[in-house]
PDB file of C-alpha atoms in Angstrom:
ATOM      1  CA  MET A   1      -0.350  -0.016  -0.227  1.00 44.00           C
ATOM      2  CA  VAL A   2       1.630   3.009  -0.705  1.00 41.00           C
ATOM      3  CA  SER A   3       2.150   5.470   2.333  1.00 45.00           C
ATOM      4  CA  ALA A   4       0.300   8.110   2.905  1.00 43.00           C
ATOM      5  CA  GLU A   5       3.259  10.341   4.214  1.00 44.00           C
ATOM      6  CA  PRO A   6       4.950  11.972   1.206  1.00 44.00           C
ATOM      7  CA  ILE A   7       1.075  12.488  -0.005  1.00 40.00           C
ATOM      8  CA  GLN A   8       0.281  14.513   2.719  1.00 42.00           C
ATOM      9  CA  GLY A   9       3.737  16.466   2.046  1.00 44.00           C
ATOM     10  CA  THR A  10       2.715  17.595  -0.630  1.00 40.00           C
ATOM     11  CA  SER A  11      -0.737  18.443   0.509  1.00 40.00           C
ATOM     12  CA  HIS A  12       0.389  20.468   2.840  1.00 42.00           C
ATOM     13  CA  LYS A  13       2.517  22.701   0.729  1.00 42.00           C
ATOM     14  CA  ILE A  14       0.094  23.086  -1.524  1.00 38.00           C
ATOM     15  CA  ILE A  15      -1.780  24.225   1.031  1.00 39.00           C
ATOM     16  CA  HIS A  16       1.355  26.300   2.573  1.00 42.00           C
ATOM     17  CA  LYS A  17       1.353  28.380  -0.858  1.00 39.00           C
ATOM     18  CA  LEU A  18      -2.248  28.850  -1.223  1.00 38.00           C
ATOM     19  CA  LYS A  19      -2.374  30.261   2.628  1.00 41.00           C
ATOM     20  CA  ASN A  20       1.571  32.151   2.009  1.00 40.00           C
ATOM     21  CA  GLU A  21      -1.097  35.710   1.795  1.00 35.00           C
ATOM     22  CA  ARG A  22      -4.347  36.297   3.756  1.00 37.00           C
ATOM     23  CA  GLY A  23      -4.614  38.291   0.568  1.00 35.00           C
ATOM     24  CA  THR A  24      -3.961  35.648  -2.234  1.00 34.00           C
ATOM     25  CA  SER A  25      -6.364  32.802  -0.439  1.00 48.00           C
ATOM     26  CA  ARG A  26      -9.959  33.739  -2.394  1.00 64.00           C
ATOM     27  CA  ILE A  27     -12.048  31.412  -4.098  1.00 70.00           C
ATOM     28  CA  ASN A  28     -10.520  31.591  -7.472  1.00 72.00           C
ATOM     29  CA  VAL A  29     -12.464  27.908  -8.675  1.00 74.00           C
ATOM     30  CA  GLY A  30     -15.785  28.534  -9.826  1.00 71.00           C
ATOM     31  CA  GLU A  31     -18.681  26.038  -8.199  1.00 68.00           C
ATOM     32  CA  ALA A  32     -19.211  24.041 -11.212  1.00 69.00           C
ATOM     33  CA  GLU A  33     -15.774  23.318 -11.976  1.00 78.00           C
ATOM     34  CA  ARG A  34     -15.224  22.390  -8.405  1.00 77.00           C
ATOM     35  CA  LEU A  35     -17.781  20.437  -8.583  1.00 74.00           C
ATOM     36  CA  ILE A  36     -16.370  18.511 -11.943  1.00 81.00           C
ATOM     37  CA  SER A  37     -13.138  18.414  -9.639  1.00 80.00           C
ATOM     38  CA  ILE A  38     -14.095  16.832  -7.060  1.00 79.00           C
ATOM     39  CA  ALA A  39     -16.444  13.994  -8.892  1.00 80.00           C
ATOM     40  CA  VAL A  40     -12.743  13.224 -11.128  1.00 82.00           C
ATOM     41  CA  GLY A  41     -10.233  13.319  -8.046  1.00 80.00           C
ATOM     42  CA  ILE A  42     -12.759  10.643  -6.058  1.00 79.00           C
ATOM     43  CA  PRO A  43     -12.902   8.186  -8.141  1.00 81.00           C
ATOM     44  CA  MET A  44      -8.938   8.312  -8.874  1.00 80.00           C
ATOM     45  CA  THR A  45      -7.604   8.827  -5.065  1.00 77.00           C
ATOM     46  CA  ILE A  46      -8.991   5.885  -4.598  1.00 76.00           C
ATOM     47  CA  PHE A  47      -8.172   3.855  -7.795  1.00 76.00           C
ATOM     48  CA  GLY A  48      -4.606   4.835  -6.217  1.00 75.00           C
ATOM     49  CA  LEU A  49      -4.925   3.540  -2.983  1.00 73.00           C
ATOM     50  CA  ASN A  50      -6.052   0.077  -4.796  1.00 71.00           C
ATOM     51  CA  ARG A  51      -3.499  -2.560  -2.841  1.00 58.00           C
ATOM     52  CA  GLU A  52      -2.501  -4.336  -6.352  1.00 60.00           C
ATOM     53  CA  ILE A  53      -1.478  -0.511  -7.459  1.00 55.00           C
ATOM     54  CA  LEU A  54       1.972  -0.536  -5.816  1.00 56.00           C
ATOM     55  CA  ASN A  55       4.706   2.687  -6.605  1.00 55.00           C
ATOM     56  CA  ARG A  56       2.153   4.553  -8.477  1.00 67.00           C
ATOM     57  CA  PRO A  57       1.524   7.846  -6.495  1.00 74.00           C
ATOM     58  CA  VAL A  58       0.425  10.196  -9.657  1.00 76.00           C
ATOM     59  CA  PRO A  59      -3.288   8.936  -9.456  1.00 78.00           C
ATOM     60  CA  ILE A  60      -3.276   9.718  -5.903  1.00 76.00           C
ATOM     61  CA  LEU A  61      -1.494  12.824  -5.667  1.00 81.00           C
ATOM     62  CA  LEU A  62      -3.719  13.858  -9.119  1.00 83.00           C
ATOM     63  CA  GLY A  63      -6.567  12.622  -7.359  1.00 79.00           C
ATOM     64  CA  GLY A  64      -5.857  14.839  -3.931  1.00 78.00           C
ATOM     65  CA  SER A  65      -4.959  17.615  -5.801  1.00 80.00           C
ATOM     66  CA  LEU A  66      -8.420  17.985  -7.683  1.00 82.00           C
ATOM     67  CA  ILE A  67     -10.083  16.780  -4.411  1.00 79.00           C
ATOM     68  CA  LEU A  68      -8.848  19.923  -2.791  1.00 77.00           C
ATOM     69  CA  ARG A  69      -9.380  22.099  -5.497  1.00 78.00           C
ATOM     70  CA  GLY A  70     -12.314  21.336  -5.117  1.00 78.00           C
ATOM     71  CA  VAL A  71     -12.991  21.536  -2.016  1.00 72.00           C
ATOM     72  CA  THR A  72     -10.855  24.821  -0.779  1.00 72.00           C
ATOM     73  CA  GLY A  73     -11.983  26.706  -4.213  1.00 75.00           C
ATOM     74  CA  ARG A  74      -8.793  28.085  -4.365  1.00 74.00           C
ATOM     75  CA  SER A  75      -5.870  26.980  -7.804  1.00 76.00           C
ATOM     76  CA  PHE A  76      -1.960  27.665  -7.122  1.00 76.00           C
ATOM     77  CA  LEU A  77      -2.190  28.233 -10.824  1.00 76.00           C
ATOM     78  CA  TYR A  78      -5.535  30.218 -11.631  1.00 70.00           C
ATOM     79  CA  GLN A  79      -3.313  31.871  -8.601  1.00 72.00           C
ATOM     80  CA  THR A  80      -0.652  32.844 -10.721  1.00 74.00           C
ATOM     81  CA  LEU A  81      -1.952  33.467 -13.688  1.00 71.00           C
ATOM     82  CA  GLY A  82      -4.136  36.376 -12.172  1.00 70.00           C
ATOM     83  CA  VAL A  83      -7.353  34.133 -13.555  1.00 68.00           C
ATOM     84  CA  SER A  84     -10.709  33.480 -11.917  1.00 67.00           C
ATOM     85  CA  THR A  85     -13.427  31.498 -12.517  1.00 66.00           C
ATOM     86  CA  VAL A  86     -15.782  32.336 -10.335  1.00 61.00           C
ATOM     87  CA  GLU A  87     -18.988  34.461 -10.963  1.00 58.00           C
ATOM     88  CA  HIS A  88     -19.744  36.617  -8.222  1.00 50.00           C
ATOM     89  CA  SER A  89     -21.048  35.352  -4.458  1.00 53.00           C
ATOM     90  CA  PRO A  90     -22.042  36.663  -1.412  1.00 59.00           C
ATOM     91  CA  ALA A  91     -20.216  34.283   0.638  1.00 61.00           C
ATOM     92  CA  THR A  92     -17.118  35.011   2.943  1.00 73.00           C
ATOM     93  CA  ILE A  93     -15.243  32.135   3.146  1.00 67.00           C
ATOM     94  CA  ALA A  94     -12.583  32.957   6.395  1.00 69.00           C
ATOM     95  CA  GLU A  95      -9.313  30.807   7.951  1.00 68.00           C
ATOM     96  CA  LEU A  96      -9.637  29.264  11.283  1.00 66.00           C
ATOM     97  CA  PRO A  97      -6.702  30.349  13.329  1.00 70.00           C
ATOM     98  CA  ASP A  98      -4.692  27.560  13.913  1.00 69.00           C
ATOM     99  CA  ASN A  99      -5.278  26.327  10.117  1.00 65.00           C
ATOM    100  CA  GLN A 100      -7.788  24.540  12.046  1.00 68.00           C
ATOM    101  CA  GLY A 101     -10.270  25.324   9.311  1.00 72.00           C
ATOM    102  CA  ILE A 102     -12.729  27.351   7.288  1.00 76.00           C
ATOM    103  CA  GLN A 103     -15.455  29.471   8.307  1.00 82.00           C
ATOM    104  CA  VAL A 104     -18.890  30.140   5.426  1.00 85.00           C
ATOM    105  CA  LYS A 105     -20.993  33.893   5.956  1.00 89.00           C
ATOM    106  CA  ARG A 106     -24.312  34.130   3.950  1.00 90.00           C
ATOM    107  CA  ALA A 107     -26.384  36.430   4.330  1.00 92.00           C
ATOM    108  CA  VAL A 108     -30.526  36.235   3.257  1.00 93.00           C
ATOM    109  CA  THR A 109     -33.470  38.708   3.137  1.00 95.00           C
ATOM    110  CA  ILE A 110     -37.027  37.348   4.587  1.00 96.00           C
ATOM    111  CA  ASN A 111     -40.181  39.052   4.469  1.00 96.00           C
ATOM    112  CA  ALA A 112     -41.560  38.272   8.060  1.00 96.00           C
ATOM    113  CA  SER A 113     -40.053  39.617  11.063  1.00 96.00           C
ATOM    114  CA  PRO A 114     -36.593  38.411  13.517  1.00 97.00           C
ATOM    115  CA  GLU A 115     -38.892  37.129  16.003  1.00 97.00           C
ATOM    116  CA  GLU A 116     -40.385  34.901  13.841  1.00 97.00           C
ATOM    117  CA  LEU A 117     -38.246  33.437  12.174  1.00 98.00           C
ATOM    118  CA  TYR A 118     -35.546  33.389  15.210  1.00 98.00           C
ATOM    119  CA  ARG A 119     -39.386  31.276  17.214  1.00 97.00           C
ATOM    120  CA  TYR A 120     -38.853  28.610  14.256  1.00 98.00           C
ATOM    121  CA  TRP A 121     -35.291  27.859  13.750  1.00 98.00           C
ATOM    122  CA  ARG A 122     -34.924  28.396  17.612  1.00 97.00           C
ATOM    123  CA  ASP A 123     -36.937  25.239  18.019  1.00 96.00           C
ATOM    124  CA  PHE A 124     -34.029  22.737  16.105  1.00 96.00           C
ATOM    125  CA  LYS A 125     -37.305  19.639  15.536  1.00 96.00           C
ATOM    126  CA  ASN A 126     -37.828  21.854  12.354  1.00 97.00           C
ATOM    127  CA  ALA A 127     -33.954  21.705  11.173  1.00 96.00           C
ATOM    128  CA  PRO A 128     -35.098  18.409   9.438  1.00 95.00           C
ATOM    129  CA  ARG A 129     -37.487  20.945   6.986  1.00 95.00           C
ATOM    130  CA  PHE A 130     -34.562  22.544   5.592  1.00 96.00           C
ATOM    131  CA  MET A 131     -31.299  21.849   6.145  1.00 93.00           C
ATOM    132  CA  VAL A 132     -30.670  19.992   2.678  1.00 88.00           C
ATOM    133  CA  ASN A 133     -28.651  17.584   4.937  1.00 87.00           C
ATOM    134  CA  VAL A 134     -30.017  16.831   7.969  1.00 93.00           C
ATOM    135  CA  GLU A 135     -32.184  13.877   9.095  1.00 94.00           C
ATOM    136  CA  SER A 136     -33.828  14.422  12.679  1.00 96.00           C
ATOM    137  CA  VAL A 137     -32.821  16.163  15.610  1.00 97.00           C
ATOM    138  CA  GLN A 138     -33.404  15.452  19.537  1.00 96.00           C
ATOM    139  CA  VAL A 139     -33.941  17.704  21.676  1.00 95.00           C
ATOM    140  CA  THR A 140     -32.874  16.436  24.710  1.00 93.00           C
ATOM    141  CA  GLY A 141     -32.386  19.913  27.112  1.00 89.00           C
ATOM    142  CA  ASP A 142     -30.966  22.652  28.916  1.00 89.00           C
ATOM    143  CA  GLY A 143     -30.236  23.582  25.549  1.00 93.00           C
ATOM    144  CA  ARG A 144     -28.647  20.682  24.056  1.00 96.00           C
ATOM    145  CA  SER A 145     -29.808  18.554  20.721  1.00 96.00           C
ATOM    146  CA  HIS A 146     -28.864  15.503  19.389  1.00 96.00           C
ATOM    147  CA  TRP A 147     -29.027  15.908  15.158  1.00 94.00           C
ATOM    148  CA  VAL A 148     -28.069  13.334  12.572  1.00 93.00           C
ATOM    149  CA  ALA A 149     -27.506  14.090   8.406  1.00 89.00           C
ATOM    150  CA  LYS A 150     -27.411  12.041   5.662  1.00 84.00           C
ATOM    151  CA  THR A 151     -24.323  12.565   3.287  1.00 73.00           C
ATOM    152  CA  PRO A 152     -24.254  13.085   0.023  1.00 66.00           C
ATOM    153  CA  MET A 153     -22.266   9.821   0.269  1.00 66.00           C
ATOM    154  CA  ASN A 154     -25.044   8.338   1.640  1.00 75.00           C
ATOM    155  CA  LYS A 155     -23.891   7.796   5.143  1.00 76.00           C
ATOM    156  CA  THR A 156     -24.905   8.705   8.504  1.00 85.00           C
ATOM    157  CA  VAL A 157     -23.299  11.214  10.990  1.00 84.00           C
ATOM    158  CA  GLU A 158     -24.675  11.377  14.375  1.00 90.00           C
ATOM    159  CA  TRP A 159     -22.836  14.288  16.598  1.00 91.00           C
ATOM    160  CA  ASP A 160     -24.546  16.471  20.185  1.00 94.00           C
ATOM    161  CA  ALA A 161     -24.649  20.340  19.618  1.00 94.00           C
ATOM    162  CA  GLU A 162     -25.028  22.790  22.790  1.00 96.00           C
ATOM    163  CA  VAL A 163     -26.605  26.431  22.639  1.00 97.00           C
ATOM    164  CA  THR A 164     -23.972  28.875  23.590  1.00 97.00           C
ATOM    165  CA  GLN A 165     -26.251  31.710  23.129  1.00 97.00           C
ATOM    166  CA  ASP A 166     -29.011  32.495  22.819  1.00 97.00           C
ATOM    167  CA  GLU A 167     -30.781  36.324  22.200  1.00 97.00           C
ATOM    168  CA  PRO A 168     -34.448  35.720  21.444  1.00 97.00           C
ATOM    169  CA  GLY A 169     -35.528  37.754  18.166  1.00 96.00           C
ATOM    170  CA  GLN A 170     -31.316  37.651  17.431  1.00 97.00           C
ATOM    171  CA  LEU A 171     -29.285  35.451  17.572  1.00 98.00           C
ATOM    172  CA  ILE A 172     -28.753  32.276  18.159  1.00 98.00           C
ATOM    173  CA  ALA A 173     -25.297  29.883  18.457  1.00 97.00           C
ATOM    174  CA  TRP A 174     -24.117  26.448  19.650  1.00 95.00           C
ATOM    175  CA  ARG A 175     -20.352  24.536  19.180  1.00 93.00           C
ATOM    176  CA  ARG A 176     -20.414  20.274  18.903  1.00 91.00           C
ATOM    177  CA  THR A 177     -20.010  19.279  21.809  1.00 90.00           C
ATOM    178  CA  GLN A 178     -19.095  15.866  21.160  1.00 85.00           C
ATOM    179  CA  GLY A 179     -19.542  13.123  17.300  1.00 73.00           C
ATOM    180  CA  PRO A 180     -17.055  13.051  15.168  1.00 65.00           C
ATOM    181  CA  PHE A 181     -14.892  15.915  12.637  1.00 59.00           C
ATOM    182  CA  LEU A 182     -17.448  15.363  10.048  1.00 59.00           C
ATOM    183  CA  ALA A 183     -20.369  17.142  11.679  1.00 65.00           C
ATOM    184  CA  PRO A 184     -19.778  20.790  11.519  1.00 74.00           C
ATOM    185  CA  ASN A 185     -17.996  22.999  13.883  1.00 81.00           C
ATOM    186  CA  GLY A 186     -20.316  25.232  15.392  1.00 88.00           C
ATOM    187  CA  GLY A 187     -22.146  28.146  14.122  1.00 92.00           C
ATOM    188  CA  SER A 188     -24.642  31.252  14.186  1.00 96.00           C
ATOM    189  CA  VAL A 189     -27.840  32.653  13.137  1.00 97.00           C
ATOM    190  CA  HIS A 190     -28.411  36.583  13.487  1.00 98.00           C
ATOM    191  CA  PHE A 191     -31.893  38.210  13.151  1.00 98.00           C
ATOM    192  CA  GLN A 192     -31.023  41.912  11.839  1.00 96.00           C
ATOM    193  CA  PRO A 193     -34.570  43.779  11.152  1.00 95.00           C
ATOM    194  CA  LYS A 194     -34.314  46.529   8.015  1.00 92.00           C
ATOM    195  CA  ARG A 195     -35.361  49.499   8.495  1.00 86.00           C
ATOM    196  CA  ASN A 196     -38.336  48.919   6.072  1.00 81.00           C
ATOM    197  CA  GLY A 197     -40.122  46.871   8.916  1.00 80.00           C
ATOM    198  CA  ARG A 198     -41.334  44.518   6.967  1.00 87.00           C
ATOM    199  CA  GLU A 199     -38.019  42.192   6.297  1.00 95.00           C
ATOM    200  CA  THR A 200     -34.712  40.598   8.165  1.00 96.00           C
ATOM    201  CA  VAL A 201     -32.048  39.608   7.332  1.00 95.00           C
ATOM    202  CA  VAL A 202     -30.367  36.250   8.418  1.00 96.00           C
ATOM    203  CA  ARG A 203     -26.925  35.918   8.320  1.00 95.00           C
ATOM    204  CA  LEU A 204     -25.561  31.993   8.901  1.00 95.00           C
ATOM    205  CA  GLU A 205     -22.221  31.224   9.165  1.00 93.00           C
ATOM    206  CA  ILE A 206     -20.698  27.836  10.245  1.00 89.00           C
ATOM    207  CA  GLU A 207     -17.293  26.478  11.333  1.00 86.00           C
ATOM    208  CA  PHE A 208     -16.435  23.786   8.467  1.00 78.00           C
ATOM    209  CA  HIS A 209     -12.834  21.219  10.207  1.00 71.00           C
ATOM    210  CA  GLN A 210     -10.240  21.635   8.017  1.00 60.00           C
ATOM    211  CA  PHE A 211      -9.294  17.843   6.415  1.00 53.00           C
ATOM    212  CA  ARG A 212      -5.362  17.589   5.772  1.00 48.00           C
ATOM    213  CA  GLY A 213      -4.061  15.588   3.083  1.00 47.00           C
ATOM    214  CA  PRO A 214      -5.815  14.374   0.469  1.00 46.00           C
ATOM    215  CA  ILE A 215      -7.666  11.059   1.990  1.00 44.00           C
ATOM    216  CA  GLY A 216      -8.761  12.981   4.285  1.00 46.00           C
ATOM    217  CA  THR A 217     -10.194  15.914   2.335  1.00 48.00           C
ATOM    218  CA  MET A 218     -11.754  13.452  -0.162  1.00 47.00           C
ATOM    219  CA  LEU A 219     -13.742  11.637   3.974  1.00 46.00           C
ATOM    220  CA  GLY A 220     -14.111  15.988   4.618  1.00 50.00           C
ATOM    221  CA  ASN A 221     -16.695  17.168   6.269  1.00 43.00           C
ATOM    222  CA  VAL A 222     -19.667  17.643   3.941  1.00 45.00           C
ATOM    223  CA  PHE A 223     -18.294  14.420   1.645  1.00 46.00           C
ATOM    224  CA  GLY A 224     -17.955  15.861  -1.719  1.00 49.00           C
ATOM    225  CA  GLN A 225     -20.008  19.210  -1.082  1.00 61.00           C
ATOM    226  CA  ILE A 226     -19.082  22.366  -0.912  1.00 68.00           C
ATOM    227  CA  PRO A 227     -19.267  23.803   2.699  1.00 75.00           C
ATOM    228  CA  GLU A 228     -21.058  27.335   1.098  1.00 76.00           C
ATOM    229  CA  GLN A 229     -22.939  25.877  -0.869  1.00 79.00           C
ATOM    230  CA  VAL A 230     -24.481  23.767   1.876  1.00 84.00           C
ATOM    231  CA  VAL A 231     -25.181  27.083   3.612  1.00 88.00           C
ATOM    232  CA  ARG A 232     -26.519  28.603   0.254  1.00 88.00           C
ATOM    233  CA  GLN A 233     -29.374  25.518   0.446  1.00 90.00           C
ATOM    234  CA  ASP A 234     -29.921  26.165   4.040  1.00 93.00           C
ATOM    235  CA  LEU A 235     -30.425  29.957   3.474  1.00 94.00           C
ATOM    236  CA  GLU A 236     -32.456  29.566   0.257  1.00 93.00           C
ATOM    237  CA  ARG A 237     -34.870  26.672   1.687  1.00 95.00           C
ATOM    238  CA  PHE A 238     -35.622  28.882   5.011  1.00 97.00           C
ATOM    239  CA  LYS A 239     -36.313  31.646   2.403  1.00 96.00           C
ATOM    240  CA  GLU A 240     -38.918  29.655   0.847  1.00 95.00           C
ATOM    241  CA  LEU A 241     -39.817  28.238   3.540  1.00 96.00           C
ATOM    242  CA  MET A 242     -40.360  31.535   5.546  1.00 96.00           C
ATOM    243  CA  GLU A 243     -42.134  32.895   2.649  1.00 95.00           C
ATOM    244  CA  ALA A 244     -43.792  30.545   0.374  1.00 92.00           C
ATOM    245  CA  GLY A 245     -44.840  28.018   3.956  1.00 89.00           C
ATOM    246  CA  GLU A 246     -43.353  24.662   1.699  1.00 84.00           C
ATOM    247  CA  ILE A 247     -40.225  23.928  -0.645  1.00 82.00           C
ATOM    248  CA  ALA A 248     -40.615  23.544  -4.576  1.00 74.00           C
ATOM    249  CA  THR A 249     -38.344  20.197  -6.065  1.00 64.00           C
ATOM    250  CA  THR A 250     -36.557  21.089  -8.998  1.00 49.00           C
ATOM    251  CA  ALA A 251     -39.437  20.850 -10.913  1.00 41.00           C
ATOM    252  CA  GLY A 252     -41.152  22.276  -8.870  1.00 39.00           C
ATOM    253  CA  GLN A 253     -43.236  20.643  -7.953  1.00 39.00           C
ATOM    254  CA  PRO A 254     -44.207  21.005  -3.721  1.00 42.00           C
ATOM    255  CA  SER A 255     -41.466  18.355  -1.859  1.00 48.00           C
ATOM    256  CA  GLY A 256     -44.377  17.663   1.159  1.00 51.00           C
ATOM    257  CA  ARG A 257     -41.996  19.672   3.786  1.00 58.00           C
ATOM    258  CA  ARG A 258     -44.110  22.653   4.996  1.00 60.00           C
ATOM    259  CA  ILE A 259     -44.599  25.059   8.275  1.00 61.00           C
TER     260      ILE A 259
END
């Protein structure tokens, strides 16, 4: 079996180049291109890790680089050439201290009051209705809850979380207390009323653990999903649910998830 150490070393060099300067760590690979990179990189890496294939690190290196490119959205080559295939995105991505991961921030305006939105979100049992990967949430009391999510690779991930800040009508913050690194580290949602008095800006911030090396990235926190894509989908579904009372499928038919 091919040793993972030289692979991880190569990955660390790539990450170091991408993060050498904070100003150069911007995403420069578009969403469609990132999804293709992940879709190609995962089977290529698995192929390279096949026991029957010895002394052939090329598929692992190429596959791992593609996965890293897809998950982080950063290409050192694009950065060098001054190229970007990213369309305008309202999402902001910041690096956590000590290279622990990333924080994704995104906001959406919803035609509802902060109090109404806060009450619905604060009842975590409602989460499966708009969070695309969440299957169930069991409230265990004293601000604690147990979450079960399904990944795109048909795996189940479970974790426990607790509320760390709770300001009715304004803010809910939480953190993971137990569970695998595959689950989000924590996050917060802010409810800010607009001046017109009819709408609310909902800002969601989620922290994701950063797996090192192509193998870790392949098994990363969202199993092939782009972190900011997950945040965007959850907010869009929340907006649709709160404004229309239900979430439509891509075909335009009701999905059955209603308030």
